[in-house]
Tab-separated table of C-alpha atoms in Angstrom:
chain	number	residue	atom	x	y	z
A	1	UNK	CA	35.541	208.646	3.728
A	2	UNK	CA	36.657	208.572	7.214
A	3	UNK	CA	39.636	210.728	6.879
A	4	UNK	CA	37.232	213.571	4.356
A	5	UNK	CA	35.134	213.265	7.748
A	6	UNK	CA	38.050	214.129	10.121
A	7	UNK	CA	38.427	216.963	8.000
A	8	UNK	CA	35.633	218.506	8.109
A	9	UNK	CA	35.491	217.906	11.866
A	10	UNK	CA	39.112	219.414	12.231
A	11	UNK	CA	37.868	222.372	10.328
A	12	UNK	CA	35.181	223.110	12.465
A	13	UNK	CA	37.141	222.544	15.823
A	14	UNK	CA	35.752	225.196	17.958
A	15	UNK	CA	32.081	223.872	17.573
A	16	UNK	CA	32.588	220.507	17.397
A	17	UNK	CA	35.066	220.161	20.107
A	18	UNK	CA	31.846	221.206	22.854
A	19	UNK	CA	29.729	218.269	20.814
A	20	UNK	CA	32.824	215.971	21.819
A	21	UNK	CA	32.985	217.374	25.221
A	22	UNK	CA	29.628	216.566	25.780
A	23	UNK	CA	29.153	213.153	24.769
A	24	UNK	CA	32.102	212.311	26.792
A	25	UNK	CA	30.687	213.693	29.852
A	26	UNK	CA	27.316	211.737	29.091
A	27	UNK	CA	29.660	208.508	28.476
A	28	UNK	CA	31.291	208.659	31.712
A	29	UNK	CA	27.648	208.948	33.950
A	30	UNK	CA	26.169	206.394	31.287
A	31	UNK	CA	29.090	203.831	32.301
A	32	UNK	CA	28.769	204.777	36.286
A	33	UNK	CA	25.008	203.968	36.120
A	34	UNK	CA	25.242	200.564	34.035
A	35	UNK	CA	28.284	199.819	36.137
A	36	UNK	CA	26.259	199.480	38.811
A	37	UNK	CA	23.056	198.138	37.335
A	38	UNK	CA	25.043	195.471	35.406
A	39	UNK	CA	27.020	194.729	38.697
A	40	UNK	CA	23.717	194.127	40.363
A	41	UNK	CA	21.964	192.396	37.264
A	42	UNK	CA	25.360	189.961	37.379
A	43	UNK	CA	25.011	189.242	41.009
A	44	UNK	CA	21.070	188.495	41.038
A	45	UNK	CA	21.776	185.715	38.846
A	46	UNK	CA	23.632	183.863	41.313
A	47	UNK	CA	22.111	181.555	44.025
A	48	UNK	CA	20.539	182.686	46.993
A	49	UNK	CA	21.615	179.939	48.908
A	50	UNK	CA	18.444	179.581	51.093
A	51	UNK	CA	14.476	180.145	51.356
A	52	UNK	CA	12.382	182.964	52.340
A	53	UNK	CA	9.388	181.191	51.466
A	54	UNK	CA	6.841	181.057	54.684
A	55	UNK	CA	9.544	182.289	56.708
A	56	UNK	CA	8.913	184.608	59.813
A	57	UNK	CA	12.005	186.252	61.619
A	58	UNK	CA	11.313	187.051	65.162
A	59	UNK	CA	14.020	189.753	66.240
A	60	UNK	CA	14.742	189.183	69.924
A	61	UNK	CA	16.032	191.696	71.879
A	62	UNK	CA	17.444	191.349	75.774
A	63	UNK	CA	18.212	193.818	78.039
A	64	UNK	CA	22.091	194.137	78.950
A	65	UNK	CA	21.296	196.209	81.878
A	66	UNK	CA	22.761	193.405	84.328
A	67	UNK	CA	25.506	192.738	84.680
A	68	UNK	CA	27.158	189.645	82.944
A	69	UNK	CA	28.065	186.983	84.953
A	70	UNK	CA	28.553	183.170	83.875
A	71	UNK	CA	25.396	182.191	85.677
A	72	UNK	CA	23.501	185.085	84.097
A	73	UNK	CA	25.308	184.011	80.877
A	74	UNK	CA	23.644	180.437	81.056
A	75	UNK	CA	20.180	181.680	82.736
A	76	UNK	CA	19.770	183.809	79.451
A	77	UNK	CA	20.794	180.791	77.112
A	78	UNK	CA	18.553	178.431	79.016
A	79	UNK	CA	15.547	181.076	78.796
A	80	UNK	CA	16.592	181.379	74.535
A	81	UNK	CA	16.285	177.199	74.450
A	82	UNK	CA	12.469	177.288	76.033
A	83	UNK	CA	11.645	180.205	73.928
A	84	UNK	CA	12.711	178.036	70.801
A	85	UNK	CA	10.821	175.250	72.239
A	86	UNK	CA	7.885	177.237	72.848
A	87	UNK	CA	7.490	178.407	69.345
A	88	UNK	CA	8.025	174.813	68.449
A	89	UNK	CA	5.074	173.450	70.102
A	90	UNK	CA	2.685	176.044	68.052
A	91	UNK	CA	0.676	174.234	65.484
A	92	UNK	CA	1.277	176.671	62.383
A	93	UNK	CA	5.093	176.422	63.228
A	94	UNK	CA	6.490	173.743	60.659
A	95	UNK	CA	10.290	173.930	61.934
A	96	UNK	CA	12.620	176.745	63.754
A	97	UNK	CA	15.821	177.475	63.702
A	98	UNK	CA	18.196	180.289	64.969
A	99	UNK	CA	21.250	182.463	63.912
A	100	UNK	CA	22.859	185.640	65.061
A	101	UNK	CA	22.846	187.901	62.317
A	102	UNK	CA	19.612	187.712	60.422
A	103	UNK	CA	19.443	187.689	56.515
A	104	UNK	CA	18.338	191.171	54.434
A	105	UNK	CA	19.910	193.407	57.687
A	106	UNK	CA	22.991	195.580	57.967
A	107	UNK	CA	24.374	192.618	60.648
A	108	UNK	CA	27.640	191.482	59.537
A	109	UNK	CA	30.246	189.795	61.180
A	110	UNK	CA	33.954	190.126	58.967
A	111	UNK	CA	36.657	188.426	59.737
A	112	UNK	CA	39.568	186.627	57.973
A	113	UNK	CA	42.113	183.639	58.358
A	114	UNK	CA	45.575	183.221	57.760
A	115	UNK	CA	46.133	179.733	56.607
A	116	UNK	CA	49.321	177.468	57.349
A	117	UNK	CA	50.666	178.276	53.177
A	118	UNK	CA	50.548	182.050	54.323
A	119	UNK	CA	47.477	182.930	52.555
A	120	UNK	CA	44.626	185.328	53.920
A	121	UNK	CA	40.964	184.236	53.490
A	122	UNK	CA	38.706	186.880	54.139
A	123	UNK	CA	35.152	185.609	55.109
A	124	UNK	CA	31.586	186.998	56.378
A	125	UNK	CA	30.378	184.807	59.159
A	126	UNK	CA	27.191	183.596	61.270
A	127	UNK	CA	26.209	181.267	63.812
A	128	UNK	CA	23.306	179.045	63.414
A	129	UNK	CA	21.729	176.235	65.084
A	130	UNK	CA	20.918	172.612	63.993
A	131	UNK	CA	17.461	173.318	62.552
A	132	UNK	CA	18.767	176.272	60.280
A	133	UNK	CA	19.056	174.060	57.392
A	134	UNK	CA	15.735	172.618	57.178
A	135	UNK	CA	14.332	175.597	58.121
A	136	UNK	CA	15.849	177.922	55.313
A	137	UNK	CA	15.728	175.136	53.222
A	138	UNK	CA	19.855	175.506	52.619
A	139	UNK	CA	21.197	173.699	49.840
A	140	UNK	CA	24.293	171.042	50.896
A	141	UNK	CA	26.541	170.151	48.154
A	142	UNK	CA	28.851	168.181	50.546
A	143	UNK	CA	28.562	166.779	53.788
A	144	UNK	CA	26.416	167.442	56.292
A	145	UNK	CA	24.794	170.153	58.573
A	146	UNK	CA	25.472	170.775	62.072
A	147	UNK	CA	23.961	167.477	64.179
A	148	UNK	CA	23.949	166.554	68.038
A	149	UNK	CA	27.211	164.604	66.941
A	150	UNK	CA	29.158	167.707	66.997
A	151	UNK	CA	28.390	168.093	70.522
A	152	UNK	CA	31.475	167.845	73.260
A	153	UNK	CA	34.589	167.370	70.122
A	154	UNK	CA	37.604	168.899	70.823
A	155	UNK	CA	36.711	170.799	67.926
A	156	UNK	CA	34.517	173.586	66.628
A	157	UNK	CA	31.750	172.424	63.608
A	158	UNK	CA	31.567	174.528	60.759
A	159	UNK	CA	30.074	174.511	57.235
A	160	UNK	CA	31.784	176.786	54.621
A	161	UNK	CA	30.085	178.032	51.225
A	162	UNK	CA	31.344	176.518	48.410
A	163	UNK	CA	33.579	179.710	47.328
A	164	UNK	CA	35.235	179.703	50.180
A	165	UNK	CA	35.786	175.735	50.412
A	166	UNK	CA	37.697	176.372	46.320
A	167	UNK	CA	39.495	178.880	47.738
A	168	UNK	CA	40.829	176.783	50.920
A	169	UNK	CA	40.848	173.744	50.079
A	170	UNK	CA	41.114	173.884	46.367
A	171	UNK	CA	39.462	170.762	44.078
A	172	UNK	CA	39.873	168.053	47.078
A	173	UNK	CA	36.926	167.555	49.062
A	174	UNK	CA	36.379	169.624	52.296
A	175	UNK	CA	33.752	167.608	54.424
A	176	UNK	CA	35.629	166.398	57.529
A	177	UNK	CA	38.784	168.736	56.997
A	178	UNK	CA	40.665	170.581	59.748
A	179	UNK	CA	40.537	174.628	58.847
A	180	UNK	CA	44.675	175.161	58.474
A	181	UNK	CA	44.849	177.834	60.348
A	182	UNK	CA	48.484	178.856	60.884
A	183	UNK	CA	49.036	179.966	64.644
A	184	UNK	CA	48.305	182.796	66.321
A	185	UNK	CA	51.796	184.995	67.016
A	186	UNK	CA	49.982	187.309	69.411
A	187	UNK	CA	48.480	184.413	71.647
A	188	UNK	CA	50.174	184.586	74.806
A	189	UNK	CA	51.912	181.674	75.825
A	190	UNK	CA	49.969	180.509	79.178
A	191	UNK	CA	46.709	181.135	77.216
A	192	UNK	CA	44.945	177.620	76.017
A	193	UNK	CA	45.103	177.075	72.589
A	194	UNK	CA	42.481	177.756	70.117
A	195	UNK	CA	39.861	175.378	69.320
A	196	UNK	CA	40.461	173.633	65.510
A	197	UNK	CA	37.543	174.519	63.343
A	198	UNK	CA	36.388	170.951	61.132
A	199	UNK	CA	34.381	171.311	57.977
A	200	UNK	CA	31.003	169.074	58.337
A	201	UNK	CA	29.438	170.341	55.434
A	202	UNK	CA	29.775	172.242	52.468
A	203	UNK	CA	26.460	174.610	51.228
A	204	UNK	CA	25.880	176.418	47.760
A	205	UNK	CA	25.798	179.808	49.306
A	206	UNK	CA	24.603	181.788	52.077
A	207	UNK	CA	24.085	185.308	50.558
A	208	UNK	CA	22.643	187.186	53.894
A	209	UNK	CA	22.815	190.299	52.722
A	210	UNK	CA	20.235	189.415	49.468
A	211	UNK	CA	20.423	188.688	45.882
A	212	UNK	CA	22.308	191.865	44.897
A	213	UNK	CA	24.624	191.508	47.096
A	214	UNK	CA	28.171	190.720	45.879
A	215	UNK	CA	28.522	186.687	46.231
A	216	UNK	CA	31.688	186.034	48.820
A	217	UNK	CA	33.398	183.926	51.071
A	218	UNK	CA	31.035	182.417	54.363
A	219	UNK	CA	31.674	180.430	57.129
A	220	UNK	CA	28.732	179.165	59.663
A	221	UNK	CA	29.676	178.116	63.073
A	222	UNK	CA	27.544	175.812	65.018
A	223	UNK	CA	25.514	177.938	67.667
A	224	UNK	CA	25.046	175.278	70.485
A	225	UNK	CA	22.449	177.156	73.327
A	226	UNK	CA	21.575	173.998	74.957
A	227	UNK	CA	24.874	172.607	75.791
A	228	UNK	CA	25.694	176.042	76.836
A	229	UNK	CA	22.953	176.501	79.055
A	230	UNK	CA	23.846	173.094	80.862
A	231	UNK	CA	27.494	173.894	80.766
A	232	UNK	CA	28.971	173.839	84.626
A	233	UNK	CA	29.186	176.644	86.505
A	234	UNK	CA	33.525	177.718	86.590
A	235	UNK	CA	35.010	176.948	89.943
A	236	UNK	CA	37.803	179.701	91.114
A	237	UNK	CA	41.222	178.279	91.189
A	238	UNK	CA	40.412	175.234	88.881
A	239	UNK	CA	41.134	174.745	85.228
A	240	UNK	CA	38.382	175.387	82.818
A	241	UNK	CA	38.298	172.988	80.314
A	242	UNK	CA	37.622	174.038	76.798
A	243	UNK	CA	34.259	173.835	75.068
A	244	UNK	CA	32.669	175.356	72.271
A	245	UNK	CA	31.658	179.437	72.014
A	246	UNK	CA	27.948	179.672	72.192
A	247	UNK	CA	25.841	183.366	71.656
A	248	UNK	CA	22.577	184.263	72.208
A	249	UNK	CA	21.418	184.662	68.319
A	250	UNK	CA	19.382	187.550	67.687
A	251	UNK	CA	16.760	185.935	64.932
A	252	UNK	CA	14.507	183.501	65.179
A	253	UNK	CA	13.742	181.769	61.814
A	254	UNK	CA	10.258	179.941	61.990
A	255	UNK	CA	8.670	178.530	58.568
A	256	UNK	CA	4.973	178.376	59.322
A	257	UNK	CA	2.842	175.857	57.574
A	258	UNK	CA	0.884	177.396	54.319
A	259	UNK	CA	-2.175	179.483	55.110
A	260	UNK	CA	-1.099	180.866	58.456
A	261	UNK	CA	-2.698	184.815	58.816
A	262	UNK	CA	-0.863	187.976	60.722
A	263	UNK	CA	-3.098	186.585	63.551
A	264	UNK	CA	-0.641	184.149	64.226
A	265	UNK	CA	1.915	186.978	65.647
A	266	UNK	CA	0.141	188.137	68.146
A	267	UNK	CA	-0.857	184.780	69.712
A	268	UNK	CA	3.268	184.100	69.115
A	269	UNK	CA	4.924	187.165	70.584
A	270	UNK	CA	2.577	186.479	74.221
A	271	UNK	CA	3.783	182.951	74.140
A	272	UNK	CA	7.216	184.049	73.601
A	273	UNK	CA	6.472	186.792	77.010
A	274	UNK	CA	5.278	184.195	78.915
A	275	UNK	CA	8.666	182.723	78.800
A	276	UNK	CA	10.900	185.960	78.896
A	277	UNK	CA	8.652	188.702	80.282
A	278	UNK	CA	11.556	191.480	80.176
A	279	UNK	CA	12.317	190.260	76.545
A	280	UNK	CA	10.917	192.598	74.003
A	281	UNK	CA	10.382	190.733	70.401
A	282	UNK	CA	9.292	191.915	67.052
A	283	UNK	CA	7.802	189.819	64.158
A	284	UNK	CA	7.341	190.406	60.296
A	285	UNK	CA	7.491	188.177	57.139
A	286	UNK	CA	11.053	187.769	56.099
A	287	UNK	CA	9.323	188.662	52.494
A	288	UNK	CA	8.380	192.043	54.013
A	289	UNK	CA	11.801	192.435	55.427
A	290	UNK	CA	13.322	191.369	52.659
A	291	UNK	CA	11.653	193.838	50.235
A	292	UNK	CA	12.120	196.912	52.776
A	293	UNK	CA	15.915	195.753	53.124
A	294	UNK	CA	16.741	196.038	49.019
A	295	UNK	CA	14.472	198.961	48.449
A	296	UNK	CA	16.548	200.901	51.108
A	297	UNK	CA	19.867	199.702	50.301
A	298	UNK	CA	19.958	198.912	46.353
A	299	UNK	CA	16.876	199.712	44.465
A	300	UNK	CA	16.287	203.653	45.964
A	301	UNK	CA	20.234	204.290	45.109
A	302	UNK	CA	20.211	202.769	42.045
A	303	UNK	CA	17.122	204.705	40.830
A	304	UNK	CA	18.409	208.410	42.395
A	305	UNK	CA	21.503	207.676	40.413
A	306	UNK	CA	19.603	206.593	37.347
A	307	UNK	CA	17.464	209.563	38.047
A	308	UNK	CA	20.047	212.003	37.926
A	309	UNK	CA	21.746	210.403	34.913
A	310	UNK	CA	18.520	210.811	32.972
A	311	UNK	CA	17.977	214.078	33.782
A	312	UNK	CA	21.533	214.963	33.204
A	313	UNK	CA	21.762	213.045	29.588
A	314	UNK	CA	18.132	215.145	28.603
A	315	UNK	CA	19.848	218.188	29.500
A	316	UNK	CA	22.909	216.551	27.250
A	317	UNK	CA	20.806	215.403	24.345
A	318	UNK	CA	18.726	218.627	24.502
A	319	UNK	CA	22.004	220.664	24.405
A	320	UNK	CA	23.457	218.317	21.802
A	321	UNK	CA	20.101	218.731	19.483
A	322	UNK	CA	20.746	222.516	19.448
A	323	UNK	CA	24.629	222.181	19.169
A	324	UNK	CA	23.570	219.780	16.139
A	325	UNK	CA	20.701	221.851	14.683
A	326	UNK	CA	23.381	225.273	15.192
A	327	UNK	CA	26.152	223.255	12.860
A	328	UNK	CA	24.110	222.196	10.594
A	329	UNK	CA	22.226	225.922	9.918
A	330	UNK	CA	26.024	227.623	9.635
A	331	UNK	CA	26.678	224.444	7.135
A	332	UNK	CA	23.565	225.484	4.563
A	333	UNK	CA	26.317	226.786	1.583
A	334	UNK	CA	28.307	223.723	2.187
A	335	UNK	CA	25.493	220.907	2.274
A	336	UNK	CA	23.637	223.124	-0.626
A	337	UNK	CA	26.788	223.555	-2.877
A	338	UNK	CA	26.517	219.066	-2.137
A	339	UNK	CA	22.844	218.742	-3.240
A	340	UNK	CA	23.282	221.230	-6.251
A	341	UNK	CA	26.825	218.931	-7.476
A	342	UNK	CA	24.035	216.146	-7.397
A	343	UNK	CA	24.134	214.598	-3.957
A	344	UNK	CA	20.723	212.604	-3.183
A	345	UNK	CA	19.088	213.192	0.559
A	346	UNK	CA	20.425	209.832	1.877
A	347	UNK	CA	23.618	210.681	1.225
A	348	UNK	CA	23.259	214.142	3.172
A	349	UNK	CA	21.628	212.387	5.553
A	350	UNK	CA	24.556	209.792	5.727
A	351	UNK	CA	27.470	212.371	6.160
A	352	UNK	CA	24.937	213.983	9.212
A	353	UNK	CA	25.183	210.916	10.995
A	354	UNK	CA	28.832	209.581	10.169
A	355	UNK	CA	30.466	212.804	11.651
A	356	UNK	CA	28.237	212.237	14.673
A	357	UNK	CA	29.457	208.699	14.745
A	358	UNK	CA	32.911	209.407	14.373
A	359	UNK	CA	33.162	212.343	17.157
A	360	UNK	CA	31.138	209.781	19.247
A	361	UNK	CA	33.455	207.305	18.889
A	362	UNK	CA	36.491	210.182	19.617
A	363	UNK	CA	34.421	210.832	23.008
A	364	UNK	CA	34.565	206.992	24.110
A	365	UNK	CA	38.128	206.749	23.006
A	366	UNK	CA	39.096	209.617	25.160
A	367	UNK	CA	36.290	208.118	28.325
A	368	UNK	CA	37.987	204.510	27.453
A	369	UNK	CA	41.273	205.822	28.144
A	370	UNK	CA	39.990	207.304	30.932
A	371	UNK	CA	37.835	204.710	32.518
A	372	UNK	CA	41.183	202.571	32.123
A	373	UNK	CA	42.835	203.748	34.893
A	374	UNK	CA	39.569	203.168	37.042
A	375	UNK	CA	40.509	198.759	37.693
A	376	UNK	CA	44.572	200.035	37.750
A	377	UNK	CA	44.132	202.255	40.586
A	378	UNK	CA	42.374	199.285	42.413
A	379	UNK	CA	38.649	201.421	42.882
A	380	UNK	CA	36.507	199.096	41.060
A	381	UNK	CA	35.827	197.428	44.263
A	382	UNK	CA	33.615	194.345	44.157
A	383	UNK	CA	32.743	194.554	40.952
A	384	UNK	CA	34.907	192.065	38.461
A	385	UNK	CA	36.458	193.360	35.591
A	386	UNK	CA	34.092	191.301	33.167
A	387	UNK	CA	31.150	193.258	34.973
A	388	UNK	CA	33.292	196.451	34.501
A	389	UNK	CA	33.930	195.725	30.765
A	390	UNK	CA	30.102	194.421	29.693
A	391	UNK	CA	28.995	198.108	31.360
A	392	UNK	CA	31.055	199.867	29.312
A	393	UNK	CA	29.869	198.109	26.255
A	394	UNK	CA	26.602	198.694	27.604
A	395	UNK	CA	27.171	202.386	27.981
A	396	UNK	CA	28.527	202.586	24.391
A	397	UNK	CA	26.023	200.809	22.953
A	398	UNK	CA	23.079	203.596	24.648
A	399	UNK	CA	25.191	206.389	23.781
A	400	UNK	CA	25.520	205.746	20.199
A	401	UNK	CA	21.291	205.782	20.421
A	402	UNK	CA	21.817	208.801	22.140
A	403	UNK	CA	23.356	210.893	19.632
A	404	UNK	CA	22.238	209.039	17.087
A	405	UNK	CA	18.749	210.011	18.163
A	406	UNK	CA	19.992	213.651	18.285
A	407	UNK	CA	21.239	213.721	15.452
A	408	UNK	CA	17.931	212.819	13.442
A	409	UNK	CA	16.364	216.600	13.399
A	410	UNK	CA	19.193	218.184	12.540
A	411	UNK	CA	20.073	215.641	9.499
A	412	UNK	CA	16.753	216.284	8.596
A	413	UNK	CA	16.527	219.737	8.537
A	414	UNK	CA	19.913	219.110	5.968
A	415	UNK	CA	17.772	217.321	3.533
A	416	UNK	CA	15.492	219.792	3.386
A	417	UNK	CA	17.654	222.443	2.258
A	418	UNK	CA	16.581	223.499	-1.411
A	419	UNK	CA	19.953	223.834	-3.612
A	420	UNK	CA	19.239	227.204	-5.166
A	421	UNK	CA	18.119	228.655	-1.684
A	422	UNK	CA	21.131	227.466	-0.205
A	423	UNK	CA	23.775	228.926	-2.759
A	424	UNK	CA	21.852	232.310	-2.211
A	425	UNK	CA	22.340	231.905	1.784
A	426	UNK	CA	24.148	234.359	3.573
């Protein structure tokens, strides 16, 4: 049966070879669209790592007009400690913590490591406080979270994800473990060295960016304001001893107690002046943020892209319908000369649909080998060859029920074709 239908579909070359061509063009924007829907589909599974839940971010901006000196350096970090403490003493506020790149914004700090076995670890970064934890509600698997304790080592605290623990560390625990870092080449040789970096704790995830964002490697490093506020003041001449980097984070993260009101932010932001009057601060639900952040940046793409693949697979099945309805009206003698020989309706109907199935299935053969080259040239990106090979499956599956559906009319119109009238057709 298969091969009587790649003979009729060789004998009619010229017409069906534009059916082919376009059902190949509709599978290749079918499996760019579920590509990306699947990717993000695949990724919103995954934890979040943290809470949003009765979270406010306060976005604290200072002005960089002065110049930076180290006792400007601690005066700002000493001003960012009784800001955090003012906030603190507020009645709705149930806890507070800060970090330097707030969650659901376009803040991201990459960087990578080359380890002492000559591997590279690439890794998105932050730098929170102590309270972060409780505050986001982060989920430890191992460990601990940053504590007072870390305060004046010789080394740097830090709390990995648990990818990016795997990855270094492999199946043997990572909690109190020295980062192997292989040394620097380019340090230069009167230059201290750098600080190790020890694992405290090991969290679930820490997916800033949101829940379609592509899970990764992440590495926290403890933010310590206070002791860098009360740090000493360098003396010219004299040997700085090394301590621990500190910045002035840019979020605030306060979780409010249930049944606080948008009242609460303006009472908040003049507390907050009262203790850095040239400070200017902006508040808003992380929820609100949150929603703004994957409209903007995943769900408006997504649907302009699905928009203009529906629009462009109507003009396809619209185009097919006709191609379909053409072929089967310059067909009447054949599928007549069928019916009068004592072929039933279904069976018409049958043959209608096989030879769309079977050019279909040409069309993916040809996209297949196509899309193919797509993970061997390396431009599949974050998305995991699984994810690449369930959306094409996907798109498959929808274009079968595309032409399928376009197919039913004209198969239709075949069974309606009276035997006698058809013989007489010219």
């Amino acid at each position: 049966m298969a091969l009587h239908l790649l003979k009729l579909i060789w004998n009619r070359k010229r017409a069906n070879f534009l059916i082919i061509t376009e059902i190949l063009l509709s599978f290749l924007v079918l499996a760019a669209v579920t590509t990306v829907a699947v990717h993000y589909w695949r990724n919103y599974q995954a934890p979040l790592g943290f809470s949003y839940d009765r979270i406010w971010d306060v976005l604290v901006r200072v002005p960089r007009g002065i110049e930076s000196t180290p006792e400007v350096e601690r005066e700002r970090f000493a001003r960012m400690q009784r800001l955090v403490e003012a906030a603190r003493q507020m009645p709705e506020v149930e806890s507070i913590g800060h970090l330097q790149l707030g969650t659901f914004r376009n803040w991201q700090w990459n960087s990578a490591v080359r380890l002492t076995d000559g591997r590279r670890v690439d890794f998105n970064g932050n730098r929170a406080d102590d309270e972060l934890a409780r505050t986001l509600s982060i989920t430890l698997v191992e460990g601990r979270w940053f504590s007072r304790e870390d305060t004046g080592q010789h080394w740097d605290a830090i709390v990995l994800n648990r990818r990016m623990a795997r990855e270094v560390f492999g199946d043997a625990p990572a909690a109190g473990q020295i980062l192997p870092v292989a040394p620097n080449p380019r340090r230069a040789s009167n230059s201290p060295p750098d600080r190790p970096q020890r694992v405290v704790g090991v969290i679930e995830d820490f997916r800033q960016f949101g829940e379609y964002s592509t899970p990764g490697n992440y590495m926290i490093t403890r933010n310590d304001i206070i002791s860098a506020a009360a740090a000493p003041l360098p003396v010219p001449g004299a040997a700085t001893p090394s301590a621990a980097s500190a910045e002035l984070p840019g979020i605030l993260a306060i979780r409010v107690r249930p049944g606080v009101t948008a009242e609460f932010e303006e009472r908040l932001v003049k507390a907050l002046h009262a203790q850095a009057p040239d400070w200017s601060f902006s508040m808003k639900p992380t929820e609100d943020v949150r929603a703004e952040y994957l409209r903007n940046n995943y769900l408006t793409p997504l649907m302009i892209l699905a928009l203009l693949a529906g629009f462009l697979l109507l003009m396809v099945a619209l185009g097919l319908s006709g191609v379909l309805w053409q072929n089967v009206t310059q067909r009447i003698r054949e599928l007549g000369l069928r019916r009068a020989k004592g072929a039933d309706r279904a069976r018409i109907k049958r043959q209608i649909f096989l030879e769309i199935a079977l050019m279909t299935g040409i069309a993916m053969a040809v996209g297949g080998l196509l899309l193919a080259q797509v993970p061997m040239l390396g431009w599949l990106g974050p998305v995991s060859g699984p994810v690449y090979a369930a959306s094409l499956l996907v798109a498959g599956s929808l274009l079968f029920v595309l032409t399928s559906f376009c197919g039913w009319y004209p198969s239709l119109l075949a069974t309606r074709i009276p035997p006698a009238e058809a013989l007489r057709y010219e």
